[in-house]
């Protein structure tokens, strides 16, 4: 492989190219939905990092939150339920010169899509994954999700949830994620810092966001979180200490931490995988190396 293929594709005159902004499609979310804060944070993070629209792809699944790629001027791929991660991985592996962001909801990512998520985290694929965690299925009008708390009455649990909720932060730590953060859509500036950090991180950047569904979740509201969240960075948390990250991830009650739980630099999937390490696939010759030898065996 020629050396020139080894470097990711870089935009020659990045500063002159349009940076990601709002698209012409206006968000269809209910007034007051937490997801407005998340799309604003992603837009501001990309602007801060001056990444041109043409180099950004946002992939999503299905849900209110998964409509997000429509509302920004980057490339977007609105996929199927629970499949934002394999989509994002495929895009990233096709051209790892791109900035690839996967987005979606708690149902999409921690329910139907949870298997993909775990494996992407343990692979340390260089992606950013932002979940709008409203602890409910919003789009389908208010059923319990994997992050709904025990006792919560929803359309699908009229007498209250009886299953233990998934904790996305502990799940990410257990799966080997290398950048694990939690934000709140009621604090867009703080969330922007976390998303920008995830995009810059060398590896899988996970940001779980408390993003209240004002229509179907009357428990986990903006006020609920405003009264409880505190910032890890103000509490002296060391994000390189995995044991401390574990301890903080278990906190839920009067005080709930947001911020960067854990971050570590280790090689990414693209660094270790031989073909990807040689450069973005989009710049590599098509076809199977040594295919004649393989075909000779069978023909
Ligand atoms: C395979 C499949 N199963 C179920 C559905 C129905 N469905 C659409 S969105 C959704 C859940 C959405 O919840 P979440 O991911 O939390 O997103 P939110 O709407 O809350 O943002 C479900 C169950 C579907 N579209 N496809
Ligand atoms: S139903 Fe809930 S999650 Fe969906 S747009 Fe409305 S407030 Fe947002
Ligand atoms: Mg949801």
Short mmCIF file of C-alpha atoms and ligand atoms in Angstrom, two decimals:
data_model
loop_
_atom_site.label_atom_id
_atom_site.label_comp_id
_atom_site.label_asym_id
_atom_site.label_seq_id
_atom_site.Cartn_x
_atom_site.Cartn_y
_atom_site.Cartn_z
CA UNK A 1 0.00 0.00 0.00
CA UNK A 2 1.41 3.41 -0.95
CA UNK A 3 2.18 5.74 1.91
CA UNK A 4 -0.21 8.36 0.57
CA UNK A 5 -3.11 6.03 1.40
CA UNK A 6 -2.16 5.77 5.03
CA UNK A 7 -3.41 9.22 6.01
CA UNK A 8 -7.12 9.92 6.51
CA UNK A 9 -8.69 12.18 3.90
CA UNK A 10 -8.24 15.77 5.00
CA UNK A 11 -10.14 18.71 3.67
CA UNK A 12 -7.64 20.91 1.80
CA UNK A 13 -9.16 24.29 2.64
CA UNK A 14 -11.26 23.45 5.66
CA UNK A 15 -11.61 26.99 6.92
CA UNK A 16 -13.26 28.19 3.71
CA UNK A 17 -15.86 25.43 3.58
CA UNK A 18 -19.31 25.77 5.16
CA UNK A 19 -19.38 24.65 8.77
CA UNK A 20 -22.31 22.64 10.14
CA UNK A 21 -25.34 24.78 10.94
CA UNK A 22 -29.10 24.39 11.00
CA UNK A 23 -30.69 22.77 7.96
CA UNK A 24 -33.78 24.09 6.20
CA UNK A 25 -35.88 21.46 7.98
CA UNK A 26 -37.29 22.78 11.24
CA UNK A 27 -37.40 20.36 14.20
CA UNK A 28 -40.73 18.59 14.59
CA UNK A 29 -40.30 17.99 18.33
CA UNK A 30 -42.94 19.09 20.85
CA UNK A 31 -42.35 22.60 22.22
CA UNK A 32 -40.03 22.29 25.21
CA UNK A 33 -38.63 18.84 24.28
CA UNK A 34 -35.14 18.26 25.68
CA UNK A 35 -33.85 17.27 22.26
CA UNK A 36 -33.67 20.95 21.18
CA UNK A 37 -30.81 21.40 23.65
CA UNK A 38 -29.00 18.36 22.26
CA UNK A 39 -29.14 19.43 18.62
CA UNK A 40 -27.94 22.89 19.68
CA UNK A 41 -25.00 21.35 21.58
CA UNK A 42 -23.97 19.16 18.63
CA UNK A 43 -24.16 22.16 16.29
CA UNK A 44 -22.09 24.33 18.63
CA UNK A 45 -19.50 21.59 19.20
CA UNK A 46 -19.01 21.13 15.43
CA UNK A 47 -18.80 24.90 14.96
CA UNK A 48 -16.24 25.20 17.74
CA UNK A 49 -14.13 22.47 16.14
CA UNK A 50 -14.61 24.10 12.70
CA UNK A 51 -15.45 20.81 11.02
CA UNK A 52 -16.89 21.46 7.55
CA UNK A 53 -20.40 20.11 6.84
CA UNK A 54 -19.11 17.93 4.03
CA UNK A 55 -16.92 15.97 6.47
CA UNK A 56 -19.65 15.20 9.01
CA UNK A 57 -22.15 12.35 8.90
CA UNK A 58 -24.81 11.90 11.56
CA UNK A 59 -26.49 8.47 11.67
CA UNK A 60 -29.59 7.66 13.70
CA UNK A 61 -32.17 4.97 14.38
CA UNK A 62 -35.89 5.54 14.95
CA UNK A 63 -37.52 7.65 17.63
CA UNK A 64 -38.29 11.33 18.20
CA UNK A 65 -34.59 11.82 19.02
CA UNK A 66 -33.50 9.89 15.93
CA UNK A 67 -35.00 12.62 13.73
CA UNK A 68 -32.04 14.82 14.71
CA UNK A 69 -29.91 14.37 11.53
CA UNK A 70 -32.63 16.13 9.50
CA UNK A 71 -32.14 19.34 11.42
CA UNK A 72 -28.44 19.96 10.74
CA UNK A 73 -26.68 20.82 7.48
CA UNK A 74 -24.20 17.90 7.62
CA UNK A 75 -24.74 14.61 5.84
CA UNK A 76 -27.23 12.42 7.67
CA UNK A 77 -28.59 8.89 7.53
CA UNK A 78 -31.91 8.22 9.26
CA UNK A 79 -31.78 4.46 9.58
CA UNK A 80 -33.93 1.84 11.25
CA UNK A 81 -34.71 1.23 14.91
CA UNK A 82 -31.64 0.30 16.98
CA UNK A 83 -29.20 0.42 14.08
CA UNK A 84 -27.51 3.81 14.36
CA UNK A 85 -24.28 2.21 15.57
CA UNK A 86 -23.75 -0.34 12.77
CA UNK A 87 -24.62 2.41 10.29
CA UNK A 88 -22.10 4.75 11.86
CA UNK A 89 -19.45 2.01 12.01
CA UNK A 90 -19.95 1.23 8.32
CA UNK A 91 -19.68 4.89 7.36
CA UNK A 92 -16.60 5.35 9.50
CA UNK A 93 -14.89 2.25 8.14
CA UNK A 94 -15.70 3.29 4.57
CA UNK A 95 -13.96 6.61 5.15
CA UNK A 96 -12.34 7.27 8.47
CA UNK A 97 -11.49 10.78 7.41
CA UNK A 98 -15.07 11.67 8.27
CA UNK A 99 -16.39 12.82 11.62
CA UNK A 100 -19.15 10.32 12.35
CA UNK A 101 -21.76 10.88 15.03
CA UNK A 102 -24.50 8.40 15.96
CA UNK A 103 -27.58 9.72 17.75
CA UNK A 104 -30.84 8.34 19.06
CA UNK A 105 -32.91 7.54 22.10
CA UNK A 106 -32.72 5.31 25.15
CA UNK A 107 -35.07 2.79 23.53
CA UNK A 108 -33.06 2.80 20.33
CA UNK A 109 -29.64 2.51 21.98
CA UNK A 110 -30.21 0.62 25.23
CA UNK A 111 -33.11 -1.59 24.11
CA UNK A 112 -33.17 -2.95 20.58
CA UNK A 113 -29.70 -1.62 19.72
CA UNK A 114 -27.83 -2.49 22.91
CA UNK A 115 -25.85 -5.39 21.41
CA UNK A 116 -24.37 -3.14 18.74
CA UNK A 117 -23.52 -0.51 21.31
CA UNK A 118 -21.63 -2.88 23.61
CA UNK A 119 -19.50 -4.25 20.78
CA UNK A 120 -18.72 -0.84 19.31
CA UNK A 121 -17.54 0.29 22.74
CA UNK A 122 -15.31 -2.71 23.31
CA UNK A 123 -13.87 -2.28 19.78
CA UNK A 124 -13.09 1.37 20.50
CA UNK A 125 -14.31 2.46 17.09
CA UNK A 126 -13.68 6.16 16.68
CA UNK A 127 -17.26 7.42 16.79
CA UNK A 128 -19.26 9.85 18.85
CA UNK A 129 -22.52 8.48 20.24
CA UNK A 130 -25.02 10.90 21.77
CA UNK A 131 -28.16 9.46 23.32
CA UNK A 132 -31.18 11.57 24.17
CA UNK A 133 -32.16 9.65 27.27
CA UNK A 134 -35.70 10.64 28.27
CA UNK A 135 -36.41 7.34 30.07
CA UNK A 136 -39.47 6.70 27.87
CA UNK A 137 -40.44 5.72 24.32
CA UNK A 138 -41.48 9.15 23.06
CA UNK A 139 -42.31 8.51 19.41
CA UNK A 140 -44.63 5.60 20.16
CA UNK A 141 -46.45 7.75 22.75
CA UNK A 142 -45.14 6.81 26.15
CA UNK A 143 -44.18 3.20 26.83
CA UNK A 144 -41.51 2.21 29.38
CA UNK A 145 -37.94 2.17 28.10
CA UNK A 146 -34.85 0.33 29.41
CA UNK A 147 -33.94 3.41 31.49
CA UNK A 148 -37.40 3.97 33.04
CA UNK A 149 -37.07 3.66 36.81
CA UNK A 150 -38.80 0.99 38.91
CA UNK A 151 -42.36 1.98 39.78
CA UNK A 152 -42.86 4.40 36.88
CA UNK A 153 -46.36 4.13 35.46
CA UNK A 154 -46.41 4.32 31.69
CA UNK A 155 -48.74 3.17 28.91
CA UNK A 156 -47.04 -0.23 28.85
CA UNK A 157 -46.65 -0.47 32.65
CA UNK A 158 -49.97 0.78 34.08
CA UNK A 159 -49.10 -0.56 37.54
CA UNK A 160 -45.48 0.56 37.42
CA UNK A 161 -42.19 -0.71 35.95
CA UNK A 162 -40.97 -3.88 37.70
CA UNK A 163 -37.64 -4.32 35.88
CA UNK A 164 -34.31 -2.88 36.99
CA UNK A 165 -33.25 -0.02 34.74
CA UNK A 166 -30.11 -0.13 32.64
CA UNK A 167 -27.56 2.41 33.77
CA UNK A 168 -25.91 3.61 30.56
CA UNK A 169 -22.80 4.93 32.32
CA UNK A 170 -22.06 1.66 34.17
CA UNK A 171 -22.85 -0.26 30.98
CA UNK A 172 -20.36 1.83 29.03
CA UNK A 173 -17.65 1.39 31.67
CA UNK A 174 -18.24 -2.37 31.77
CA UNK A 175 -18.08 -2.53 27.97
CA UNK A 176 -14.66 -0.89 27.80
CA UNK A 177 -15.75 2.52 26.49
CA UNK A 178 -12.87 4.98 26.45
CA UNK A 179 -14.79 8.28 26.86
CA UNK A 180 -17.85 8.12 29.07
CA UNK A 181 -19.85 11.25 29.83
CA UNK A 182 -23.31 12.36 30.87
CA UNK A 183 -24.89 15.70 30.05
CA UNK A 184 -28.17 17.48 30.63
CA UNK A 185 -30.02 19.28 27.85
CA UNK A 186 -30.92 21.97 30.37
CA UNK A 187 -27.23 22.97 30.41
CA UNK A 188 -26.33 23.32 26.75
CA UNK A 189 -22.96 24.98 27.35
CA UNK A 190 -21.75 22.12 29.55
CA UNK A 191 -23.20 19.59 27.09
CA UNK A 192 -21.37 21.29 24.21
CA UNK A 193 -18.07 20.81 26.07
CA UNK A 194 -18.82 17.11 26.57
CA UNK A 195 -19.83 16.57 22.92
CA UNK A 196 -16.78 18.48 21.64
CA UNK A 197 -14.59 16.35 23.94
CA UNK A 198 -16.20 13.17 22.56
CA UNK A 199 -15.63 14.26 18.95
CA UNK A 200 -12.00 15.06 19.68
CA UNK A 201 -11.47 11.86 21.66
CA UNK A 202 -9.37 9.16 19.99
CA UNK A 203 -11.86 6.30 20.24
CA UNK A 204 -15.50 5.72 21.13
CA UNK A 205 -16.95 8.87 22.68
CA UNK A 206 -20.19 8.23 24.54
CA UNK A 207 -22.40 11.03 25.86
CA UNK A 208 -25.65 10.01 27.54
CA UNK A 209 -27.91 13.05 27.87
CA UNK A 210 -30.78 13.63 30.25
CA UNK A 211 -33.15 15.04 27.64
CA UNK A 212 -36.64 15.26 29.14
CA UNK A 213 -39.73 14.21 27.18
CA UNK A 214 -42.13 16.93 28.30
CA UNK A 215 -45.15 15.11 26.86
CA UNK A 216 -44.90 11.52 28.13
CA UNK A 217 -42.53 11.53 31.10
CA UNK A 218 -43.93 13.66 33.90
CA UNK A 219 -41.39 12.35 36.44
CA UNK A 220 -37.95 12.93 34.91
CA UNK A 221 -38.60 16.56 34.00
CA UNK A 222 -36.27 19.55 33.60
CA UNK A 223 -37.07 20.51 37.20
CA UNK A 224 -36.33 16.96 38.42
CA UNK A 225 -32.81 17.17 36.96
CA UNK A 226 -32.20 20.84 37.80
CA UNK A 227 -32.77 19.99 41.46
CA UNK A 228 -30.42 16.99 41.42
CA UNK A 229 -27.56 17.26 38.94
CA UNK A 230 -24.07 18.28 40.04
CA UNK A 231 -20.92 18.53 37.94
CA UNK A 232 -18.18 15.97 38.39
CA UNK A 233 -15.49 18.51 37.55
CA UNK A 234 -16.66 20.70 40.46
CA UNK A 235 -16.58 17.70 42.79
CA UNK A 236 -12.89 16.89 42.27
CA UNK A 237 -13.57 13.75 40.22
CA UNK A 238 -10.55 12.35 38.37
CA UNK A 239 -11.76 11.08 34.96
CA UNK A 240 -8.71 8.83 34.63
CA UNK A 241 -9.67 6.85 37.73
CA UNK A 242 -11.94 4.00 36.64
CA UNK A 243 -12.81 2.93 40.19
CA UNK A 244 -13.96 6.46 41.02
CA UNK A 245 -15.92 6.50 37.74
CA UNK A 246 -17.68 3.28 38.78
CA UNK A 247 -18.57 4.74 42.15
CA UNK A 248 -19.97 7.92 40.62
CA UNK A 249 -21.93 5.93 38.02
CA UNK A 250 -23.90 4.26 40.82
CA UNK A 251 -25.13 7.56 42.25
CA UNK A 252 -28.84 8.16 41.71
CA UNK A 253 -31.07 9.98 44.16
CA UNK A 254 -30.91 13.47 45.58
CA UNK A 255 -27.60 14.00 43.80
CA UNK A 256 -26.94 12.80 40.26
CA UNK A 257 -23.57 13.45 38.61
CA UNK A 258 -23.10 14.86 35.11
CA UNK A 259 -19.81 15.49 33.33
CA UNK A 260 -16.90 13.33 32.22
CA UNK A 261 -16.84 10.08 34.20
CA UNK A 262 -13.95 8.39 32.44
CA UNK A 263 -11.47 8.91 29.65
CA UNK A 264 -8.47 6.88 28.52
CA UNK A 265 -6.30 6.87 25.39
CA UNK A 266 -5.74 3.44 23.87
CA UNK A 267 -5.47 2.36 20.22
CA UNK A 268 -8.67 2.52 18.20
CA UNK A 269 -10.14 -0.23 16.04
CA UNK A 270 -8.88 1.60 12.96
CA UNK A 271 -5.35 1.70 14.40
CA UNK A 272 -5.30 -2.05 14.96
CA UNK A 273 -7.22 -3.44 11.99
CA UNK A 274 -4.72 -4.07 9.21
CA UNK A 275 -6.77 -2.93 6.22
CA UNK A 276 -8.17 0.17 7.93
CA UNK A 277 -4.76 1.06 9.31
CA UNK A 278 -3.57 1.31 5.71
CA UNK A 279 -5.99 4.18 5.04
CA UNK A 280 -9.67 4.91 4.42
CA UNK A 281 -11.28 2.14 2.35
CA UNK A 282 -12.71 4.74 0.01
CA UNK A 283 -9.15 5.40 -1.18
CA UNK A 284 -8.14 1.78 -1.48
CA UNK A 285 -8.39 -0.36 -4.59
CA UNK A 286 -11.57 -2.44 -4.84
CA UNK A 287 -11.55 -6.20 -4.74
CA UNK A 288 -10.09 -9.01 -2.72
CA UNK A 289 -6.30 -9.18 -2.33
CA UNK A 290 -4.99 -12.48 -3.76
CA UNK A 291 -8.42 -13.44 -5.13
CA UNK A 292 -6.88 -15.41 -8.02
CA UNK A 293 -5.29 -17.80 -5.51
CA UNK A 294 -8.60 -18.24 -3.70
CA UNK A 295 -10.55 -18.74 -6.94
CA UNK A 296 -7.97 -21.21 -8.27
CA UNK A 297 -8.71 -23.41 -5.32
CA UNK A 298 -12.37 -23.74 -6.30
CA UNK A 299 -12.48 -23.34 -10.09
C1 LIG B 1 -37.97 -3.00 14.73
C2 LIG B 1 -38.86 -1.95 15.33
N1 LIG B 1 -39.45 -2.19 16.51
C3 LIG B 1 -40.23 -1.26 17.07
C4 LIG B 1 -40.44 -0.06 16.43
C5 LIG B 1 -41.36 0.96 17.06
N2 LIG B 1 -40.63 2.04 17.65
C6 LIG B 1 -40.35 3.17 16.98
S1 LIG B 1 -39.52 4.30 17.89
C7 LIG B 1 -39.57 3.27 19.23
C8 LIG B 1 -38.98 3.67 20.57
C9 LIG B 1 -38.52 5.08 20.61
O1 LIG B 1 -37.97 5.35 21.88
P1 LIG B 1 -36.56 6.00 22.01
O2 LIG B 1 -35.53 5.28 21.23
O3 LIG B 1 -36.29 6.16 23.46
O4 LIG B 1 -36.73 7.42 21.28
P2 LIG B 1 -37.59 8.70 21.70
O5 LIG B 1 -38.79 8.67 20.81
O6 LIG B 1 -37.93 8.58 23.14
O7 LIG B 1 -36.70 9.83 21.41
C10 LIG B 1 -40.20 2.06 18.95
C11 LIG B 1 -40.39 0.97 19.93
C12 LIG B 1 -39.80 0.16 15.19
N3 LIG B 1 -39.92 1.31 14.53
N4 LIG B 1 -39.02 -0.80 14.67
S1 LIG B 2 -42.99 13.11 22.46
FE1 LIG B 2 -41.43 13.60 23.99
S2 LIG B 2 -39.47 13.00 23.04
FE2 LIG B 2 -41.02 13.16 21.42
S3 LIG B 2 -40.82 15.24 20.63
FE3 LIG B 2 -42.44 15.26 22.18
S4 LIG B 2 -41.39 15.83 24.08
FE4 LIG B 2 -39.81 15.17 22.63
MG1 LIG B 3 -36.68 7.73 24.68
#
